[in-house]
Amino acid sequence: MSSAKPSLPRVLTGITTTGSPHLGNYAGAIRPAIAASRSGNADSFYFLADLHGLIKCPDPARIQRSTLEIAACWLAAGLDPERVTFYRQSDIPEIPQLCWYLTCVTSKGLLNRAHAYKAANDRNREAGLDLDADVTAGLYMYPVLMAADILAFSANRVPVGLDQVQHLEIARDVAQRFNHLYGEVLTLPQVQIDEQVGTLPGLDGRKMSKSYDNTIPLFTERRQLQRLIMSIVTDSRQPGEPKDTDGSALFQLYQAFATPQETAAFAQAFADGIGWGDAKQQLFEMLDRMLSPMRERYEALMADPAGIEKVLEAGAEKARAVCVPLVKAVREAVGIRSLVGAQAGGAQAASGAATGARGARPVLKQYREKDGLFYFKLQVGDAEPLLQSLGFADPKACGACIGSLKADPQGWAAQQAYLQPVPADRQPAVVAALQQLAEG
C-alpha cells in the first residue's frame, strides 16, 4: 500500500514566508541549502510555507508580499527549479487533507508538549491570564501540519535547526502511530542538523535577528548596505593598534562570505592595526561584489510576479505527482474508499480472520512501541490479530522472525518463544494466513 520510494534520498526544506531575508538567513539557511541542491546526491523539495504563515500574520497583503519576496530571494540566490521541486504549500490540497488524517491519530498529550504551545502557556501564566488566551487552533495544530508537509512526500531527511527538532520527532511519532494502526504507509523522516552552520552577528554584535532590529537586509540597495555596515559596533582601539578577530562582529561577517585567502589577509590586517573605518569599507566592498549579481536578479524577478507564479505552478504540478498517490494510499488505508465491494468487505469482517483468504489480505506489521521495543503482529482486516509477538530490542531480530514465519508457514510453532500464546482454535487460521503471505 505504501507509495514508491525515491531512488535518491528525498530531502525536504520548508521556507518561512513572513519577513524579508537578511544576511544571517542567507549564510545560515539559503546558501547551504542551494549548495546541497546542486550536489546531485538528493531529490530536493523546497516549499514556501504560506499556510504556516497564517498562524503568525493576519495581514493578507503582507502574506502575499512576503511570499513573492521570499520566492524571488531563493531564485535570485541560485535555486534552480529545473533541478529541484520548488512549490507553494497552499498549492498542494493534499497537504491539509493529510493533516486531517494525521490529526485523527495524534494524541492531544503529544501536542500539549509542543514547545510553541507551552511557550504561549508560560507567557499567559506570567501575565496572569488564562493559559490558552489568544492561542489559536492553528498554533496548537502547527506540528501536525508540519508532519503532513513532510510525510506527504515520503521525505527521508529534513534539515532543521535545533529549535525544530521536536517537530521532526512529533512527525515520526505520528507516522509510527498511523503505520501501527493501518500498515506501513508512511515513511519515517530522519532529522538532519548541519553542525557547521553558525549564527551571524548583527550590527550590535548580538545574533542577527529581526527581533533585535540589527539585521542587514539581503538585497538592500548599495548605499544603504554601506550605511549599515558603517554602523557596526566596534571597540575604541585606534588605527595602528592591533585588533582581536575573536569576538569581532565585523570579522565574523567578513569570514562568513570571503575566501580563505581573503580571510587570512583580513586577519593579518587586524593584527597590523587596520582602522575600523577601513575595515568596514573592505567588508562593504566584499559583500557588494558578492551581492550585486544576486541583487540585480532579485529586482528583475520582483518586477515579474507572473513569472514567479508560473515557476510555483510548475513546481506544484511536480510536487502533486508525488503526493497524490501517497494520500490516495492513506485514504485507502483508513477506509475512505469507493463503496463498490463494501458489502463483501463487511461480510468478511463479520466472519473473522478465518475467511481472510477470501477478502482482505493478511499482513505482518512490524512497529515500535513507546517502551522502545520492536513488535510484529499478523492480522487480517480489522479482526483481532492472529499472532502477536513479544518485544525485541533489535529490529533486525524482529525482522528475521517475520522472515522465518513467511518462509515456513507450517513451521510457525518453532517461533513460539517469541510469540504470545495462540489458542488452539486459532492455529489453523494462523497457518492459512501465513501460507497466503508465502504464496504472495
Short mmCIF file of C-alpha atoms in Angstrom, two decimals:
data_model
loop_
_atom_site.label_atom_id
_atom_site.label_comp_id
_atom_site.label_asym_id
_atom_site.label_seq_id
_atom_site.Cartn_x
_atom_site.Cartn_y
_atom_site.Cartn_z
CA MET A 1 0.00 0.00 0.00
CA SER A 2 2.94 2.35 0.56
CA SER A 3 3.94 4.76 -2.19
CA ALA A 4 7.04 4.19 -4.31
CA LYS A 5 10.19 5.37 -2.60
CA PRO A 6 12.55 7.75 -4.43
CA SER A 7 15.76 6.30 -5.86
CA LEU A 8 17.74 9.12 -4.22
CA PRO A 9 17.28 10.26 -0.64
CA ARG A 10 14.48 12.80 -0.61
CA VAL A 11 15.35 15.97 1.29
CA LEU A 12 12.60 18.45 2.14
CA THR A 13 13.08 22.04 3.30
CA GLY A 14 10.35 24.43 4.43
CA ILE A 15 10.83 28.16 3.87
CA THR A 16 9.12 30.68 6.15
CA THR A 17 7.18 33.31 4.18
CA THR A 18 6.99 36.11 6.73
CA GLY A 19 9.51 38.93 6.81
CA SER A 20 12.33 39.84 4.43
CA PRO A 21 15.54 37.76 4.34
CA HIS A 22 18.78 39.14 5.75
CA LEU A 23 22.45 38.15 5.57
CA GLY A 24 22.05 35.79 8.52
CA ASN A 25 19.27 33.90 6.71
CA TYR A 26 21.43 33.68 3.60
CA ALA A 27 24.53 32.35 5.40
CA GLY A 28 22.67 30.01 7.74
CA ALA A 29 19.93 28.57 5.52
CA ILE A 30 19.69 29.77 1.93
CA ARG A 31 23.29 29.39 0.78
CA PRO A 32 23.90 25.89 2.24
CA ALA A 33 20.51 24.63 1.05
CA ILE A 34 21.14 25.80 -2.51
CA ALA A 35 24.64 24.30 -2.47
CA ALA A 36 23.14 20.99 -1.34
CA SER A 37 20.52 21.13 -4.11
CA ARG A 38 23.31 21.27 -6.73
CA SER A 39 25.15 18.23 -5.42
CA GLY A 40 23.01 15.71 -7.27
CA ASN A 41 23.02 13.48 -4.20
CA ALA A 42 19.38 14.02 -3.25
CA ASP A 43 15.88 14.52 -4.62
CA SER A 44 15.34 18.02 -3.20
CA PHE A 45 11.98 19.57 -2.32
CA TYR A 46 11.67 23.23 -1.23
CA PHE A 47 8.35 24.75 -0.28
CA LEU A 48 7.07 28.18 0.72
CA ALA A 49 5.22 27.61 3.99
CA ASP A 50 2.47 30.17 3.47
CA LEU A 51 -0.16 28.15 5.35
CA HIS A 52 2.11 28.23 8.39
CA GLY A 53 2.48 31.97 7.89
CA LEU A 54 -1.21 32.44 8.62
CA ILE A 55 -0.58 31.38 12.22
CA LYS A 56 1.62 34.42 12.88
CA CYS A 57 0.42 37.00 10.38
CA PRO A 58 -3.23 38.11 9.99
CA ASP A 59 -2.36 40.66 7.26
CA PRO A 60 -3.35 39.28 3.80
CA ALA A 61 -1.28 41.87 1.89
CA ARG A 62 1.80 41.02 3.91
CA ILE A 63 1.30 37.29 3.37
CA GLN A 64 1.14 37.83 -0.39
CA ARG A 65 4.06 40.26 -0.50
CA SER A 66 6.30 38.13 1.72
CA THR A 67 5.63 35.05 -0.40
CA LEU A 68 6.69 36.99 -3.50
CA GLU A 69 9.82 38.37 -1.81
CA ILE A 70 10.95 35.03 -0.40
CA ALA A 71 10.38 33.19 -3.69
CA ALA A 72 12.32 35.89 -5.57
CA CYS A 73 15.08 35.74 -2.98
CA TRP A 74 15.67 32.00 -3.30
CA LEU A 75 15.53 32.11 -7.09
CA ALA A 76 17.92 35.08 -7.22
CA ALA A 77 20.31 33.29 -4.86
CA GLY A 78 20.57 30.42 -7.33
CA LEU A 79 17.84 27.88 -6.60
CA ASP A 80 17.19 26.11 -9.90
CA PRO A 81 13.55 24.99 -10.27
CA GLU A 82 14.62 22.62 -13.03
CA ARG A 83 16.86 20.69 -10.62
CA VAL A 84 14.56 20.73 -7.57
CA THR A 85 10.85 20.74 -6.78
CA PHE A 86 10.02 24.30 -5.67
CA TYR A 87 6.40 24.90 -4.73
CA ARG A 88 3.99 26.85 -2.57
CA GLN A 89 2.46 24.88 0.29
CA SER A 90 -1.06 26.22 -0.30
CA ASP A 91 -1.00 24.94 -3.91
CA ILE A 92 -0.99 21.34 -2.64
CA PRO A 93 -4.53 20.49 -1.39
CA GLU A 94 -3.34 17.03 -0.37
CA ILE A 95 -1.30 18.57 2.50
CA PRO A 96 -4.26 19.86 4.56
CA GLN A 97 -6.16 16.69 3.62
CA LEU A 98 -3.36 14.52 5.00
CA CYS A 99 -3.18 16.82 8.02
CA TRP A 100 -6.72 15.78 8.96
CA TYR A 101 -5.97 12.05 8.65
CA LEU A 102 -2.93 12.55 10.86
CA THR A 103 -4.93 14.65 13.32
CA CYS A 104 -7.21 11.66 13.86
CA VAL A 105 -4.31 9.54 15.16
CA THR A 106 -2.38 12.26 17.03
CA SER A 107 -2.78 12.33 20.80
CA LYS A 108 -3.64 15.62 22.47
CA GLY A 109 -0.98 14.92 25.07
CA LEU A 110 1.70 14.93 22.36
CA LEU A 111 0.59 18.37 21.17
CA ASN A 112 0.35 19.66 24.73
CA ARG A 113 4.12 19.14 24.96
CA ALA A 114 4.96 21.10 21.79
CA HIS A 115 7.38 23.94 22.52
CA ALA A 116 5.39 26.74 20.85
CA TYR A 117 2.20 25.84 22.70
CA LYS A 118 3.99 25.50 26.03
CA ALA A 119 5.72 28.85 25.48
CA ALA A 120 2.35 30.51 24.87
CA ASN A 121 1.01 28.93 28.08
CA ASP A 122 4.03 30.18 30.01
CA ARG A 123 3.61 33.76 28.73
CA ASN A 124 -0.05 33.74 29.71
CA ARG A 125 0.74 32.29 33.14
CA GLU A 126 3.30 35.05 33.81
CA ALA A 127 0.76 37.67 32.70
CA GLY A 128 -1.94 36.22 34.96
CA LEU A 129 -4.14 35.26 32.00
CA ASP A 130 -5.98 32.08 31.08
CA LEU A 131 -3.34 29.65 29.83
CA ASP A 132 -4.98 29.44 26.39
CA ALA A 133 -5.59 33.16 25.95
CA ASP A 134 -5.01 34.11 22.30
CA VAL A 135 -3.86 30.56 21.47
CA THR A 136 -5.39 29.58 18.15
CA ALA A 137 -6.07 26.06 16.97
CA GLY A 138 -3.58 26.86 14.19
CA LEU A 139 -0.77 27.34 16.70
CA TYR A 140 -1.81 24.20 18.56
CA MET A 141 -2.01 22.08 15.40
CA TYR A 142 1.16 23.51 13.82
CA PRO A 143 3.17 20.30 14.48
CA VAL A 144 0.58 18.15 12.70
CA LEU A 145 0.56 20.40 9.64
CA MET A 146 4.35 20.24 9.64
CA ALA A 147 4.13 16.46 9.84
CA ALA A 148 1.81 16.49 6.82
CA ASP A 149 4.28 18.69 4.91
CA ILE A 150 6.95 16.06 5.42
CA LEU A 151 5.02 12.79 5.24
CA ALA A 152 3.08 13.76 2.10
CA PHE A 153 6.33 13.49 0.12
CA SER A 154 7.92 10.48 1.87
CA ALA A 155 10.86 12.70 2.80
CA ASN A 156 13.84 10.75 4.13
CA ARG A 157 15.74 13.73 5.55
CA VAL A 158 14.61 17.11 6.82
CA PRO A 159 17.30 19.72 7.58
CA VAL A 160 16.23 21.77 10.61
CA GLY A 161 17.64 23.98 13.31
CA LEU A 162 17.84 22.74 16.87
CA ASP A 163 14.61 24.59 17.72
CA GLN A 164 12.73 22.46 15.16
CA VAL A 165 13.99 19.03 16.19
CA GLN A 166 10.94 18.41 18.38
CA HIS A 167 8.62 18.91 15.40
CA LEU A 168 10.50 16.20 13.50
CA GLU A 169 10.19 13.90 16.48
CA ILE A 170 6.45 14.56 16.56
CA ALA A 171 6.21 13.81 12.83
CA ARG A 172 7.95 10.48 13.41
CA ASP A 173 5.68 9.66 16.37
CA VAL A 174 2.56 10.43 14.34
CA ALA A 175 3.79 8.38 11.37
CA GLN A 176 4.59 5.44 13.62
CA ARG A 177 1.16 5.59 15.19
CA PHE A 178 -0.51 5.71 11.76
CA ASN A 179 1.56 2.79 10.48
CA HIS A 180 0.80 0.81 13.62
CA LEU A 181 -2.94 1.22 13.02
CA TYR A 182 -3.11 0.99 9.23
CA GLY A 183 0.05 -0.66 7.91
CA GLU A 184 3.38 0.61 6.58
CA VAL A 185 2.12 3.52 4.50
CA LEU A 186 4.20 6.48 5.73
CA THR A 187 7.97 6.97 5.57
CA LEU A 188 9.59 7.99 8.84
CA PRO A 189 11.84 11.04 8.26
CA GLN A 190 15.31 11.47 9.70
CA VAL A 191 16.44 14.73 11.27
CA GLN A 192 19.39 16.40 9.58
CA ILE A 193 21.20 19.10 11.56
CA ASP A 194 24.09 20.96 9.94
CA GLU A 195 26.55 21.48 12.77
CA GLN A 196 28.75 23.65 10.55
CA VAL A 197 26.21 26.43 10.15
CA GLY A 198 26.89 29.14 12.67
CA THR A 199 24.96 32.19 13.75
CA LEU A 200 25.98 35.50 12.22
CA PRO A 201 26.28 38.56 14.46
CA GLY A 202 24.16 41.61 13.73
CA LEU A 203 25.05 45.29 13.74
CA ASP A 204 25.26 45.37 17.55
CA GLY A 205 27.19 42.11 17.96
CA ARG A 206 24.20 40.06 19.08
CA LYS A 207 22.68 37.34 16.90
CA MET A 208 21.39 38.87 13.68
CA SER A 209 17.62 38.86 14.17
CA LYS A 210 14.63 40.97 13.21
CA SER A 211 13.56 40.89 16.84
CA TYR A 212 16.75 42.80 17.76
CA ASP A 213 16.41 45.20 14.80
CA ASN A 214 20.09 44.61 13.98
CA THR A 215 19.86 42.95 10.56
CA ILE A 216 21.43 43.68 7.20
CA PRO A 217 18.70 43.02 4.58
CA LEU A 218 20.00 40.71 1.88
CA PHE A 219 19.03 42.83 -1.10
CA THR A 220 19.10 46.34 0.29
CA GLU A 221 20.35 48.93 -2.20
CA ARG A 222 24.10 49.63 -2.36
CA ARG A 223 24.17 52.93 -0.46
CA GLN A 224 22.02 51.55 2.36
CA LEU A 225 24.26 48.49 2.58
CA GLN A 226 27.28 50.73 3.07
CA ARG A 227 25.50 52.83 5.69
CA LEU A 228 24.50 49.76 7.69
CA ILE A 229 28.00 48.27 7.61
CA MET A 230 29.50 51.56 8.78
CA SER A 231 27.15 51.40 11.79
CA ILE A 232 28.52 48.04 13.04
CA VAL A 233 29.55 48.39 16.68
CA THR A 234 33.33 48.15 17.29
CA ASP A 235 35.63 48.88 20.22
CA SER A 236 37.68 52.06 20.88
CA ARG A 237 41.05 50.87 19.58
CA GLN A 238 42.66 53.38 17.25
CA PRO A 239 44.34 52.89 13.86
CA GLY A 240 47.74 51.27 14.39
CA GLU A 241 46.61 49.30 17.43
CA PRO A 242 46.33 45.51 16.88
CA LYS A 243 42.76 44.28 16.96
CA ASP A 244 41.31 40.92 18.01
CA THR A 245 39.43 38.83 15.46
CA ASP A 246 37.88 36.74 18.25
CA GLY A 247 34.52 38.19 19.20
CA SER A 248 34.62 40.80 16.43
CA ALA A 249 31.26 41.01 14.64
CA LEU A 250 33.00 42.78 11.78
CA PHE A 251 35.49 39.94 11.29
CA GLN A 252 32.85 37.22 11.65
CA LEU A 253 30.72 38.81 8.94
CA TYR A 254 33.72 39.07 6.63
CA GLN A 255 34.80 35.49 7.30
CA ALA A 256 31.31 34.13 6.56
CA PHE A 257 31.44 35.27 2.94
CA ALA A 258 35.11 35.72 1.99
CA THR A 259 37.51 33.16 0.51
CA PRO A 260 40.08 31.57 2.86
CA GLN A 261 42.78 33.72 1.26
CA GLU A 262 40.76 36.92 1.76
CA THR A 263 40.00 35.94 5.35
CA ALA A 264 43.69 35.33 6.11
CA ALA A 265 44.61 38.73 4.67
CA PHE A 266 41.85 40.41 6.68
CA ALA A 267 43.07 38.72 9.87
CA GLN A 268 46.57 39.98 9.17
CA ALA A 269 45.21 43.49 8.67
CA PHE A 270 43.60 43.23 12.13
CA ALA A 271 46.94 42.21 13.61
CA ASP A 272 48.62 45.13 11.81
CA GLY A 273 46.19 47.63 13.33
CA ILE A 274 43.84 48.47 10.45
CA GLY A 275 41.47 51.34 11.28
CA TRP A 276 37.85 50.41 11.88
CA GLY A 277 36.67 52.66 9.06
CA ASP A 278 38.99 50.96 6.56
CA ALA A 279 37.98 47.51 7.85
CA LYS A 280 34.30 48.34 7.40
CA GLN A 281 34.98 49.62 3.89
CA GLN A 282 36.69 46.32 2.99
CA LEU A 283 33.72 44.38 4.35
CA PHE A 284 31.33 46.55 2.34
CA GLU A 285 33.29 46.11 -0.91
CA MET A 286 33.49 42.33 -0.49
CA LEU A 287 29.78 42.00 0.31
CA ASP A 288 28.77 44.31 -2.51
CA ARG A 289 30.78 42.23 -5.01
CA MET A 290 29.03 39.10 -3.82
CA LEU A 291 25.53 40.55 -3.60
CA SER A 292 25.38 42.77 -6.71
CA PRO A 293 24.63 40.00 -9.25
CA MET A 294 22.00 38.46 -6.96
CA ARG A 295 20.52 41.90 -6.26
CA GLU A 296 20.06 42.51 -10.00
CA ARG A 297 18.35 39.13 -10.46
CA TYR A 298 16.17 39.79 -7.42
CA GLU A 299 14.99 43.16 -8.75
CA ALA A 300 14.18 41.61 -12.14
CA LEU A 301 12.21 38.81 -10.50
CA MET A 302 10.29 41.21 -8.27
CA ALA A 303 9.31 43.14 -11.39
CA ASP A 304 7.82 39.95 -12.89
CA PRO A 305 5.40 38.37 -10.36
CA ALA A 306 3.68 36.47 -13.17
CA GLY A 307 6.94 34.73 -13.97
CA ILE A 308 7.38 33.62 -10.36
CA GLU A 309 3.77 32.44 -10.30
CA LYS A 310 4.48 30.21 -13.32
CA VAL A 311 7.53 28.74 -11.61
CA LEU A 312 5.50 27.92 -8.50
CA GLU A 313 2.62 26.45 -10.51
CA ALA A 314 5.04 24.19 -12.38
CA GLY A 315 6.59 23.18 -9.06
CA ALA A 316 3.18 22.36 -7.61
CA GLU A 317 2.46 20.08 -10.57
CA LYS A 318 5.72 18.19 -9.94
CA ALA A 319 5.01 18.02 -6.21
CA ARG A 320 1.47 16.72 -6.63
CA ALA A 321 2.69 13.95 -8.92
CA VAL A 322 4.50 12.65 -5.85
CA CYS A 323 2.00 13.28 -3.06
CA VAL A 324 -1.32 12.41 -4.77
CA PRO A 325 -0.54 8.65 -4.86
CA LEU A 326 0.64 8.77 -1.23
CA VAL A 327 -2.52 10.47 0.01
CA LYS A 328 -4.60 8.07 -2.06
CA ALA A 329 -2.86 5.21 -0.25
CA VAL A 330 -3.62 6.89 3.08
CA ARG A 331 -7.29 7.25 2.16
CA GLU A 332 -7.46 3.60 1.19
CA ALA A 333 -5.73 2.59 4.40
CA VAL A 334 -8.18 4.41 6.68
CA GLY A 335 -11.23 3.18 4.77
CA ILE A 336 -12.12 6.28 2.72
CA ARG A 337 -12.75 4.19 -0.39
CA SER A 338 -15.18 3.53 -3.20
CA LEU A 339 -18.36 1.86 -1.96
CA VAL A 340 -18.00 -0.81 -4.63
CA GLY A 341 -17.16 -4.01 -2.79
CA ALA A 342 -18.21 -2.62 0.58
CA GLN A 343 -20.80 -5.40 1.13
CA ALA A 344 -18.24 -8.14 0.55
CA GLY A 345 -15.83 -6.40 2.87
CA GLY A 346 -18.45 -6.20 5.61
CA ALA A 347 -19.26 -9.89 5.30
CA GLN A 348 -15.60 -10.78 5.60
CA ALA A 349 -15.15 -8.64 8.68
CA ALA A 350 -18.14 -10.29 10.31
CA SER A 351 -16.83 -13.76 9.62
CA GLY A 352 -13.47 -13.03 11.22
CA ALA A 353 -9.92 -13.97 10.39
CA ALA A 354 -10.64 -17.48 9.17
CA THR A 355 -12.18 -16.15 5.96
CA GLY A 356 -9.31 -13.75 5.31
CA ALA A 357 -8.17 -15.63 2.22
CA ARG A 358 -11.45 -14.67 0.52
CA GLY A 359 -11.33 -10.97 1.49
CA ALA A 360 -8.66 -8.69 2.90
CA ARG A 361 -5.13 -9.99 2.65
CA PRO A 362 -3.24 -10.88 5.81
CA VAL A 363 -0.38 -8.59 6.80
CA LEU A 364 2.60 -8.91 9.11
CA LYS A 365 3.17 -5.47 10.61
CA GLN A 366 6.37 -4.53 12.38
CA TYR A 367 6.23 -1.50 14.65
CA ARG A 368 7.84 0.15 17.64
CA GLU A 369 6.07 0.87 20.90
CA LYS A 370 6.70 3.58 23.49
CA ASP A 371 8.75 1.12 25.55
CA GLY A 372 11.39 1.30 22.80
CA LEU A 373 10.96 -2.35 21.79
CA PHE A 374 10.00 -3.68 18.36
CA TYR A 375 6.95 -5.88 17.81
CA PHE A 376 5.04 -7.50 14.98
CA LYS A 377 1.55 -8.87 14.54
CA LEU A 378 -0.26 -11.00 11.97
CA GLN A 379 -3.64 -9.52 11.16
CA VAL A 380 -6.40 -9.83 8.57
CA GLY A 381 -8.53 -6.74 8.05
CA ASP A 382 -9.91 -5.28 11.27
CA ALA A 383 -10.09 -8.64 13.06
CA GLU A 384 -8.20 -9.41 16.26
CA PRO A 385 -4.52 -10.23 15.50
CA LEU A 386 -3.89 -13.91 14.81
CA LEU A 387 -0.33 -13.63 16.13
CA GLN A 388 1.19 -11.06 18.46
CA SER A 389 4.93 -11.06 19.14
CA LEU A 390 6.80 -10.30 22.31
CA GLY A 391 9.15 -7.31 22.32
CA PHE A 392 12.51 -7.29 20.51
CA ALA A 393 15.33 -4.93 21.46
CA ASP A 394 16.88 -5.39 18.00
CA PRO A 395 14.72 -4.51 14.95
CA LYS A 396 16.80 -6.87 12.80
CA ALA A 397 15.94 -9.78 15.07
CA CYS A 398 12.29 -8.80 14.83
CA GLY A 399 12.53 -8.73 11.04
CA ALA A 400 14.33 -12.09 10.97
CA CYS A 401 11.49 -13.70 12.92
CA ILE A 402 8.98 -12.27 10.45
CA GLY A 403 11.07 -13.65 7.60
CA SER A 404 11.09 -17.13 9.15
CA LEU A 405 7.31 -17.11 9.51
CA LYS A 406 6.85 -16.17 5.87
CA ALA A 407 9.40 -18.73 4.67
CA ASP A 408 7.94 -21.67 6.59
CA PRO A 409 4.22 -21.22 7.43
CA GLN A 410 3.86 -24.83 8.59
CA GLY A 411 6.75 -24.44 11.00
CA TRP A 412 5.43 -21.31 12.68
CA ALA A 413 5.25 -23.08 16.04
CA ALA A 414 9.06 -23.11 16.15
CA GLN A 415 8.87 -19.36 16.73
CA GLN A 416 6.52 -19.60 19.72
CA ALA A 417 9.27 -18.46 22.11
CA TYR A 418 8.91 -15.03 20.51
CA LEU A 419 5.09 -15.01 20.46
CA GLN A 420 2.23 -14.50 22.83
CA PRO A 421 0.24 -17.75 23.37
CA VAL A 422 -2.03 -18.72 20.46
CA PRO A 423 -5.30 -20.56 21.31
CA ALA A 424 -5.64 -23.96 19.62
CA ASP A 425 -8.81 -22.95 17.74
CA ARG A 426 -6.94 -20.05 16.11
CA GLN A 427 -3.91 -22.04 14.95
CA PRO A 428 -5.39 -23.25 11.61
CA ALA A 429 -6.20 -19.64 10.70
CA VAL A 430 -2.60 -18.70 11.53
CA VAL A 431 -1.27 -21.34 9.15
CA ALA A 432 -3.74 -20.32 6.41
CA ALA A 433 -2.81 -16.65 6.71
CA LEU A 434 0.95 -17.35 6.71
CA GLN A 435 0.52 -19.64 3.71
CA GLN A 436 -1.28 -16.88 1.84
CA LEU A 437 1.59 -14.50 2.62
CA ALA A 438 4.15 -17.05 1.44
CA GLU A 439 2.30 -17.51 -1.85
CA GLY A 440 2.36 -13.73 -2.43
#
